[in-house]
Amino acid sequence: MSFLRGIIDSFSSILNEETKNDTNVSSSSSSSSGSMNGIDGVPVSNERVAYKLKGYFDLGKEEIAKGVRAEEWGLHDDALLHYRNAQRIMNEASSTPSPSYISSSEKEKVRSYREKISKWQNQVSERLQALGKRTGVGVSENNKRTVASPSSASVSSTASRYRRTPSQKTPVPRGGIAMARNTKDAAAASPKPVKESGSVHDDKLVEMINTTIVDRSPSVQWDDVAGLDGAKQALLEMVILPAKRRDLFTGLRRPARGLLLFGPPGNGKTMLAKAVASESQATFFNVSASSLTSKWVGEAEKLVKTLFQVAISRQPSVIFMDEIDSIMSTRSISENEASRRLKSEFLIQFDGVTSNPDDLVIVIGATNKPQELDDAVLRRLVKRIYVPLPDSKVRTLLFKTKLKSQPHSLSGSDIDKIVRETEGYSGSDLQALCEEAAMMPIRELGADILTIQANKVRPLRYDDFRKSMAVIRPSLSKSKWEELERWNSEFGSN
Ligand code: ATP
Ligand code: MG
């Protein structure tokens, strides 16, 4: 952000400097245009070069200003287009020939313009290069577009992407909510306008939320999640069914608005939330709490506010906050001001959506450290669902699912034996164990690996798993597990 500020500031200083100079040029020019013969009796035609350069400057200045604004909003393609226009205009300016005879004062003006043109050219090509790297577009594309002045087609097409209201001095990017709605949402309630939109900043955030936080293609299906029947039932009653049948879930059946998925790492909390996204007809906002604090530095509080407003406008909505402990942990004296404000904003917004019986915005938090959560946050996440380590039934299911696509010679009793021996393994530990076991037959091949036919690789056997268990150990210590179990019996809903 501060980097961008620097660029904007440096452009602004050039633009200001130029405005100052323009005034000088126009006043001296107007005095020259008053004379038929021009200054010092030099014919006017020779003086035109200063006017011409000024014209180029005005056009270039306009394009740079648009480019800077587009960059501020994160519209990199638009910024590229404007900087390219500016570059082209400046190229033309610098190739304008100086007349053979020119008065000394005009000569000075022309020299000063040329100097500034070259300064602008350098700055613009630096921005083009930086943006080109970020967007993957080569700077050389530059000369393919036919844009030389703001009246040309491509500038006006860019301009048409902005709307102006009489009270707005700066254009505002179109889009926001309507732009990112998907067909699924069309069936849902019509959107309410986002409160407080209209300022450039809010519209930019709305657009970012719609493009980067709304999850449209969750890859996990309900059946991919092995076991966890209690958690699935709670999510069905609280999110999936109320979103599909809002008419049935009113009054006493009104679903709880806050839910916490907690439990040891690697047992399907994130998977469950993603499955909810693909099963429900709700708009799914996937917010990673850690990215909220890293990516949105300084803007996190505003983002949370806007996020809830967008969620209300696109309800039924689910706001999923993964790793919620990283921003909603117990307040401490050492806590910085920004994170305190972020937390307060979250609580205010959360209370806002729960107080209105007509709003269906559900917040799901996930954490493996529930004991670190702030009490105020915990109080609002009324339903707390424990996602435990897989029991023997779930481990059996997991092994059978994972072995489906792998040739093996394991009997039912072999699988039972592995299941007994993997007590204390998490879902992700089991995944790692299967991957390690699957490598065993490959490692035996030695140099044959390059020539052997895929179907000739020997099937997996019990011994592969036994050996792999020596390498892949359960990742959760007993004390951690016991701590979570205790927390569940004290605060959990199941
Ligand atoms: P963390 O607390 O570290 O965020 P998590 O509980 O969110 O962990 P997930 O990311 O959902 O864990 O799961 C990690 C991986 O473990 C999954 O990608 C999947 O391969 C496997 N896994 C865990 N639980 C299950 C399950 N119930 N069914 C199928 N696969 C599972
Ligand atoms: Mg997770």
XYZ file of C-alpha atoms and ligand atoms in Angstrom:
526
model
C 0.000 0.000 0.000
C 2.695 2.432 1.012
C 4.622 1.429 -2.117
C 1.644 2.385 -4.241
C 1.245 5.589 -2.257
C 4.830 6.427 -3.161
C 4.154 6.023 -6.857
C 0.969 8.007 -6.644
C 2.723 10.751 -4.730
C 5.552 10.912 -7.239
C 3.086 11.134 -10.124
C 1.032 13.684 -8.259
C 4.057 15.892 -7.742
C 4.801 15.748 -11.458
C 1.173 16.485 -12.254
C 1.111 19.447 -9.853
C 4.376 20.758 -11.132
C 2.979 20.502 -14.614
C -0.217 22.341 -13.743
C 1.919 25.167 -12.381
C 3.901 25.230 -15.636
C 0.755 25.040 -17.738
C -0.408 28.299 -16.206
C 2.889 29.914 -17.163
C 2.731 28.516 -20.672
C -0.855 29.555 -21.237
C -0.286 33.079 -19.976
C 2.787 33.560 -22.117
C 1.084 31.759 -24.994
C -1.950 33.960 -24.792
C 0.307 36.996 -25.002
C 1.958 35.481 -28.054
C -1.345 34.594 -29.688
C -2.362 38.232 -29.259
C 0.316 39.215 -31.730
C -0.108 38.431 -35.413
C 3.594 38.008 -35.802
C 4.203 36.226 -32.515
C 6.806 37.048 -29.920
C 9.868 38.947 -31.111
C 8.319 39.098 -34.552
C 8.707 35.315 -35.049
C 5.948 33.782 -37.218
C 3.188 32.008 -35.138
C 3.600 28.708 -37.008
C 6.980 28.260 -35.424
C 5.495 28.890 -31.983
C 2.972 26.022 -32.427
C 5.376 23.445 -31.150
C 4.873 24.694 -27.559
C 1.073 24.474 -27.967
C 1.397 21.061 -29.451
C 3.534 19.851 -26.562
C 1.070 21.331 -24.083
C -1.768 19.470 -25.834
C 0.138 16.209 -25.523
C 0.792 16.994 -21.887
C -2.884 17.495 -21.131
C -3.805 14.211 -22.761
C -0.938 12.332 -21.127
C -1.740 13.829 -17.735
C -5.334 12.683 -17.978
C -4.293 9.139 -18.864
C -1.744 8.962 -16.046
C -4.287 10.217 -13.533
C -6.714 7.510 -14.670
C -3.985 4.884 -14.470
C -3.017 5.903 -10.941
C -6.648 5.793 -9.833
C -7.149 2.363 -11.425
C -4.050 1.111 -9.589
C -5.415 2.437 -6.319
C -8.527 0.324 -6.823
C -6.547 -2.741 -7.770
C -7.859 -2.633 -11.393
C -4.525 -3.533 -12.925
C -5.768 -4.165 -16.449
C -7.334 -0.740 -16.584
C -4.182 0.821 -15.165
C -2.119 -0.899 -17.875
C -4.401 0.427 -20.570
C -4.160 4.020 -19.328
C -0.410 3.950 -18.851
C -0.024 2.546 -22.361
C -2.137 5.394 -23.693
C 0.008 7.857 -21.793
C 3.152 6.243 -23.138
C 1.929 6.455 -26.696
C 0.964 10.100 -26.293
C 4.359 10.901 -24.837
C 6.146 9.024 -27.604
C 4.331 11.178 -30.116
C 5.192 14.289 -28.124
C 8.858 13.474 -28.021
C 8.954 12.776 -31.756
C 7.500 16.199 -32.556
C 10.276 18.027 -34.426
C 11.490 21.433 -33.252
C 11.254 24.167 -35.885
C 14.450 25.337 -37.485
C 13.957 28.867 -36.220
C 12.447 29.592 -32.818
C 12.596 32.488 -30.371
C 14.821 32.070 -27.345
C 11.946 32.163 -24.822
C 9.984 29.516 -26.803
C 13.130 27.464 -27.123
C 13.366 27.409 -23.322
C 9.714 26.331 -22.957
C 10.140 23.562 -25.500
C 13.325 22.365 -23.811
C 11.599 22.256 -20.438
C 8.652 20.303 -21.915
C 10.946 17.802 -23.579
C 12.773 17.278 -20.289
C 9.545 16.624 -18.478
C 8.256 14.350 -21.207
C 11.287 12.184 -20.808
C 10.800 12.110 -16.988
C 7.183 10.992 -17.480
C 8.190 8.415 -20.046
C 10.581 6.802 -17.572
C 8.029 6.761 -14.771
C 5.310 5.351 -16.991
C 7.503 2.613 -18.405
C 8.529 1.644 -14.867
C 4.842 1.318 -13.899
C 4.120 -0.621 -17.086
C 6.919 -3.013 -16.328
C 5.836 -3.531 -12.714
C 2.200 -4.049 -13.677
C 3.145 -6.229 -16.642
C 5.017 -8.547 -14.283
C 2.096 -8.689 -11.883
C -0.556 -9.336 -14.522
C 1.621 -11.430 -16.812
C 1.105 -9.060 -19.774
C 4.155 -8.078 -21.752
C 4.971 -4.417 -22.043
C 5.620 -4.900 -25.738
C 1.881 -5.293 -26.272
C 2.012 -1.556 -25.895
C 2.132 -0.657 -29.542
C -0.596 -2.986 -30.736
C -3.464 -0.918 -29.385
C -4.628 2.079 -31.325
C -5.148 4.629 -28.647
C -3.737 8.067 -29.053
C -6.178 10.364 -27.377
C -8.922 10.238 -24.751
C -11.512 10.437 -27.483
C -10.382 7.183 -29.088
C -12.422 4.020 -28.801
C -10.437 2.193 -26.218
C -10.300 5.054 -23.755
C -14.002 5.615 -24.070
C -14.653 1.900 -23.587
C -12.675 2.078 -20.354
C -14.493 5.193 -19.374
C -17.801 3.443 -19.953
C -16.899 0.965 -17.254
C -17.118 3.738 -14.730
C -20.240 5.418 -13.569
C -20.446 8.948 -12.285
C -23.060 10.425 -10.062
C -23.424 14.161 -9.945
C -21.891 14.288 -6.455
C -18.879 12.151 -7.352
C -15.757 13.772 -8.624
C -13.905 10.525 -9.156
C -15.314 7.639 -11.211
C -16.359 4.528 -9.306
C -15.814 1.023 -10.649
C -19.019 -0.639 -11.660
C -19.673 -4.185 -10.513
C -19.773 -5.000 -6.865
C -22.612 -7.200 -5.896
C -24.513 -7.556 -9.102
C -21.362 -8.344 -11.047
C -20.459 -11.428 -9.034
C -23.845 -13.001 -8.486
C -24.087 -16.567 -9.682
C -27.115 -18.346 -11.018
C -27.650 -20.202 -7.755
C -28.054 -16.924 -5.944
C -30.626 -15.746 -8.417
C -33.085 -18.135 -6.822
C -32.445 -16.632 -3.423
C -33.935 -13.482 -2.011
C -33.267 -10.346 -4.024
C -30.261 -8.432 -2.742
C -30.615 -5.428 -0.513
C -28.271 -2.635 -1.436
C -25.051 -2.588 0.537
C -25.294 0.160 3.109
C -22.688 2.870 2.910
C -21.638 1.939 -0.583
C -20.913 4.829 -2.849
C -17.529 5.762 -1.526
C -14.705 4.609 -3.759
C -13.199 2.566 -0.973
C -16.300 0.590 -0.102
C -16.988 -0.262 -3.716
C -13.448 -1.492 -4.066
C -13.822 -3.708 -0.997
C -17.179 -5.022 -2.186
C -15.604 -5.970 -5.470
C -12.700 -7.680 -3.724
C -15.067 -9.604 -1.457
C -17.093 -10.739 -4.424
C -14.081 -11.835 -6.404
C -11.739 -13.249 -3.779
C -13.802 -14.240 -0.745
C -16.996 -15.639 -2.251
C -16.245 -19.310 -2.837
C -18.023 -20.491 -5.955
C -16.375 -23.784 -6.630
C -15.840 -25.700 -3.408
C -14.259 -28.987 -4.353
C -15.492 -31.087 -1.424
C -18.709 -33.080 -1.553
C -20.688 -34.179 1.515
C -19.808 -37.850 0.996
C -16.085 -37.127 0.751
C -16.133 -36.407 4.482
C -15.903 -39.753 6.270
C -17.924 -40.117 9.486
C -18.565 -36.977 11.562
C -22.296 -37.732 11.558
C -23.054 -35.464 14.549
C -21.345 -32.511 12.905
C -23.045 -33.193 9.580
C -26.484 -33.376 11.239
C -25.920 -30.046 13.027
C -24.804 -28.365 9.805
C -27.782 -29.816 7.962
C -30.233 -28.379 10.495
C -28.484 -25.112 10.975
C -27.334 -24.146 7.514
C -28.331 -26.387 4.644
C -32.044 -26.901 5.325
C -32.796 -23.351 6.554
C -31.144 -21.939 3.435
C -33.279 -24.193 1.219
C -36.535 -23.837 3.185
C -36.539 -20.484 4.905
C -40.314 -20.726 5.350
C -40.002 -23.769 7.623
C -37.211 -22.453 9.802
C -38.864 -19.511 11.508
C -39.956 -18.814 15.082
C -38.792 -21.591 17.379
C -37.089 -23.281 14.436
C -35.023 -20.235 13.659
C -31.484 -21.585 13.322
C -28.617 -20.495 15.560
C -26.463 -17.920 13.767
C -23.082 -18.823 15.165
C -21.348 -22.182 15.010
C -17.902 -23.296 16.008
C -16.166 -26.351 14.581
C -13.337 -27.269 16.900
C -11.040 -30.211 17.370
C -7.524 -31.495 16.775
C -5.790 -30.511 13.520
C -6.386 -32.490 10.387
C -9.754 -34.106 11.072
C -12.044 -32.486 8.581
C -13.160 -29.086 9.955
C -12.193 -27.215 6.793
C -13.425 -30.113 4.668
C -16.829 -29.989 6.379
C -17.180 -26.258 5.823
C -16.315 -26.670 2.142
C -18.864 -29.470 1.850
C -21.489 -27.146 3.365
C -20.631 -24.633 0.673
C -21.259 -27.104 -2.115
C -24.393 -28.604 -0.548
C -26.190 -25.459 0.541
C -27.692 -22.779 -1.634
C -26.208 -20.105 0.551
C -23.569 -17.656 -0.665
C -20.363 -18.886 0.918
C -17.798 -16.361 2.130
C -14.532 -18.141 2.836
C -12.400 -15.935 5.056
C -9.066 -17.188 6.236
C -8.465 -15.307 9.457
C -4.717 -15.242 8.990
C -5.025 -13.706 5.529
C -7.367 -11.124 7.025
C -4.548 -9.895 9.196
C -1.720 -10.289 6.680
C -3.293 -9.424 3.316
C -5.640 -6.767 4.548
C -3.303 -4.932 6.898
C -4.899 -1.687 7.956
C -8.121 -2.528 6.163
C -9.216 -5.647 8.029
C -11.712 -3.803 10.195
C -13.318 -2.123 7.211
C -13.284 -5.415 5.344
C -15.164 -7.182 8.164
C -17.797 -4.451 8.153
C -18.226 -4.584 4.391
C -18.165 -8.389 4.440
C -21.202 -8.527 6.720
C -22.997 -5.941 4.595
C -22.374 -7.933 1.420
C -23.436 -11.121 3.250
C -26.739 -9.475 4.224
C -27.297 -8.324 0.678
C -26.685 -11.819 -0.709
C -28.385 -13.887 1.955
C -28.843 -16.685 2.783
C -25.152 -16.466 3.495
C -22.489 -18.375 5.368
C -19.387 -16.564 6.579
C -16.735 -19.193 7.238
C -13.771 -18.034 9.303
C -11.026 -20.610 9.258
C -8.392 -20.432 12.026
C -10.683 -18.053 13.886
C -8.431 -18.192 16.957
C -5.778 -16.173 15.134
C -7.912 -13.035 15.206
C -10.474 -13.746 17.929
C -8.251 -14.882 20.770
C -8.565 -13.637 24.333
C -7.846 -9.938 24.647
C -4.532 -9.237 26.242
C -2.704 -6.121 27.368
C -0.064 -6.634 24.687
C -2.734 -6.808 21.988
C -2.352 -4.081 19.426
C -4.966 -1.471 18.730
C -5.724 -2.725 15.218
C -6.589 -6.238 16.345
C -8.730 -4.904 19.197
C -10.671 -2.793 16.732
C -11.030 -5.718 14.346
C -12.477 -7.886 17.085
C -14.912 -5.220 18.224
C -16.040 -4.659 14.645
C -16.668 -8.378 14.244
C -18.784 -8.480 17.421
C -20.784 -5.411 16.422
C -21.489 -6.766 12.959
C -22.316 -10.194 14.289
C -24.834 -8.733 16.743
C -26.292 -6.725 13.886
C -27.130 -9.797 11.820
C -28.426 -11.839 14.748
C -30.712 -9.101 16.001
C -32.690 -9.007 12.770
C -34.949 -12.092 12.534
C -35.275 -11.628 8.762
C -31.550 -11.928 8.076
C -30.120 -15.368 7.439
C -26.389 -14.904 7.796
C -24.622 -17.696 9.622
C -21.086 -17.455 10.925
C -19.059 -20.654 11.125
C -15.695 -20.508 12.860
C -13.100 -23.288 12.838
C -10.259 -23.719 15.268
C -8.000 -26.281 16.855
C -7.404 -23.976 19.820
C -10.894 -23.230 21.168
C -9.497 -22.562 24.637
C -7.787 -19.440 23.270
C -10.964 -17.846 21.950
C -12.253 -14.616 23.418
C -15.254 -15.215 25.716
C -17.341 -12.640 23.870
C -16.769 -14.452 20.573
C -17.440 -17.823 22.132
C -20.732 -16.610 23.571
C -21.900 -15.722 20.088
C -20.878 -19.046 18.538
C -23.639 -20.809 20.440
C -23.407 -24.187 18.735
C -19.976 -25.746 19.269
C -19.334 -28.943 17.413
C -16.457 -31.179 18.277
C -14.667 -32.721 15.299
C -12.676 -35.436 17.059
C -9.951 -37.820 15.990
C -11.486 -40.560 13.853
C -12.717 -43.554 15.854
C -12.222 -47.114 14.591
C -15.398 -46.961 12.494
C -14.318 -43.766 10.726
C -10.753 -45.053 10.273
C -12.111 -48.185 8.588
C -14.204 -45.999 6.306
C -11.250 -43.745 5.532
C -8.948 -46.672 4.674
C -11.556 -48.280 2.458
C -12.113 -45.001 0.606
C -8.417 -44.355 0.142
C -7.677 -47.898 -1.007
C -10.460 -47.851 -3.597
C -8.227 -46.455 -6.299
C -5.142 -48.500 -5.358
C -4.496 -52.170 -6.191
C -3.975 -54.048 -2.886
C -4.074 -57.518 -1.437
C -5.324 -56.544 2.035
C -7.927 -58.839 3.562
C -10.714 -57.594 5.874
C -8.708 -58.736 8.900
C -5.589 -56.888 7.619
C -7.614 -53.681 7.482
C -8.990 -54.337 10.996
C -5.420 -54.800 12.210
C -4.268 -51.497 10.645
C -7.322 -49.746 12.106
C -6.475 -51.047 15.614
C -2.843 -50.007 15.248
C -3.661 -46.447 14.109
C -5.548 -45.325 17.187
C -4.669 -41.659 17.838
C -3.969 -40.913 14.133
C -5.798 -37.908 12.681
C -7.488 -37.907 9.275
C -4.497 -36.179 7.731
C -2.069 -38.587 9.489
C -3.989 -41.460 7.895
C -3.788 -39.790 4.519
C -0.004 -39.437 4.965
C 0.257 -43.085 6.092
C -1.546 -44.340 2.972
C 0.680 -42.184 0.755
C 3.811 -43.524 2.440
C 2.612 -47.154 2.123
C 1.808 -46.596 -1.553
C 5.455 -45.635 -2.156
C 6.831 -48.931 -0.787
C 6.335 -51.050 -3.939
C 7.825 -48.198 -6.010
C 10.958 -48.000 -3.854
C 11.609 -51.723 -4.398
C 11.807 -51.256 -8.147
C 15.249 -49.686 -8.252
C 16.362 -49.030 -11.832
C 13.284 -50.852 -13.248
C 11.142 -47.871 -12.337
C 11.859 -46.333 -15.738
C 10.699 -49.308 -17.776
C 8.072 -51.212 -15.763
C 4.459 -51.123 -16.938
C 2.143 -49.419 -14.448
C -0.066 -52.499 -14.050
C 2.941 -54.661 -13.197
C 3.717 -52.754 -9.951
C 2.902 -55.127 -7.073
C -0.258 -54.420 -5.046
C -0.067 -52.934 -1.533
C 0.032 -55.369 1.385
C -0.220 -55.220 5.166
C 3.559 -55.093 5.564
C 3.739 -51.780 3.681
C 1.446 -50.186 6.278
C 3.311 -51.750 9.194
C 6.627 -50.311 7.927
C 5.030 -46.927 7.172
C 3.718 -46.661 10.731
C 7.320 -46.443 11.895
C 7.737 -43.314 9.753
C 4.341 -41.651 10.042
C 3.431 -41.228 13.702
C 0.310 -39.617 15.171
C 0.825 -35.865 15.153
C -1.230 -35.046 18.232
C 0.202 -35.497 21.690
C -1.974 -37.204 24.297
C -1.992 -34.117 26.527
C -3.304 -31.900 23.685
C -5.997 -34.407 22.887
C -7.060 -34.618 26.532
C -7.187 -30.824 26.764
C -9.558 -30.661 23.777
C -11.720 -33.461 25.197
C -11.994 -31.548 28.483
C -12.888 -28.342 26.657
C -15.550 -30.249 24.728
C -17.150 -31.667 27.852
C -17.262 -28.197 29.394
C -18.241 -26.002 26.434
C -19.113 -28.290 23.509
C -22.644 -28.954 22.226
C -22.159 -32.682 21.639
P -6.735 -27.868 10.876
O -7.269 -27.741 12.275
O -5.279 -28.119 10.857
O -7.157 -26.749 10.000
P -8.816 -29.490 9.713
O -9.619 -30.158 10.793
O -9.412 -28.303 9.096
O -7.362 -29.193 10.264
P -8.889 -30.624 7.097
O -8.077 -29.620 6.410
O -10.355 -30.546 6.920
O -8.507 -30.592 8.644
O -8.382 -32.084 6.715
C -7.034 -32.354 6.352
C -6.947 -33.542 5.438
O -7.180 -34.739 6.178
C -8.020 -33.556 4.356
O -7.569 -32.920 3.202
C -8.267 -35.039 4.141
O -7.304 -35.574 3.252
C -8.006 -35.649 5.486
N -9.232 -35.846 6.298
C -9.370 -35.428 7.573
N -10.581 -35.772 8.056
C -11.219 -36.416 7.078
C -12.508 -37.014 6.965
N -13.378 -37.020 7.974
N -12.836 -37.592 5.803
C -11.981 -37.609 4.766
N -10.733 -37.075 4.798
C -10.350 -36.473 5.937
Mg -8.605 -26.362 8.725
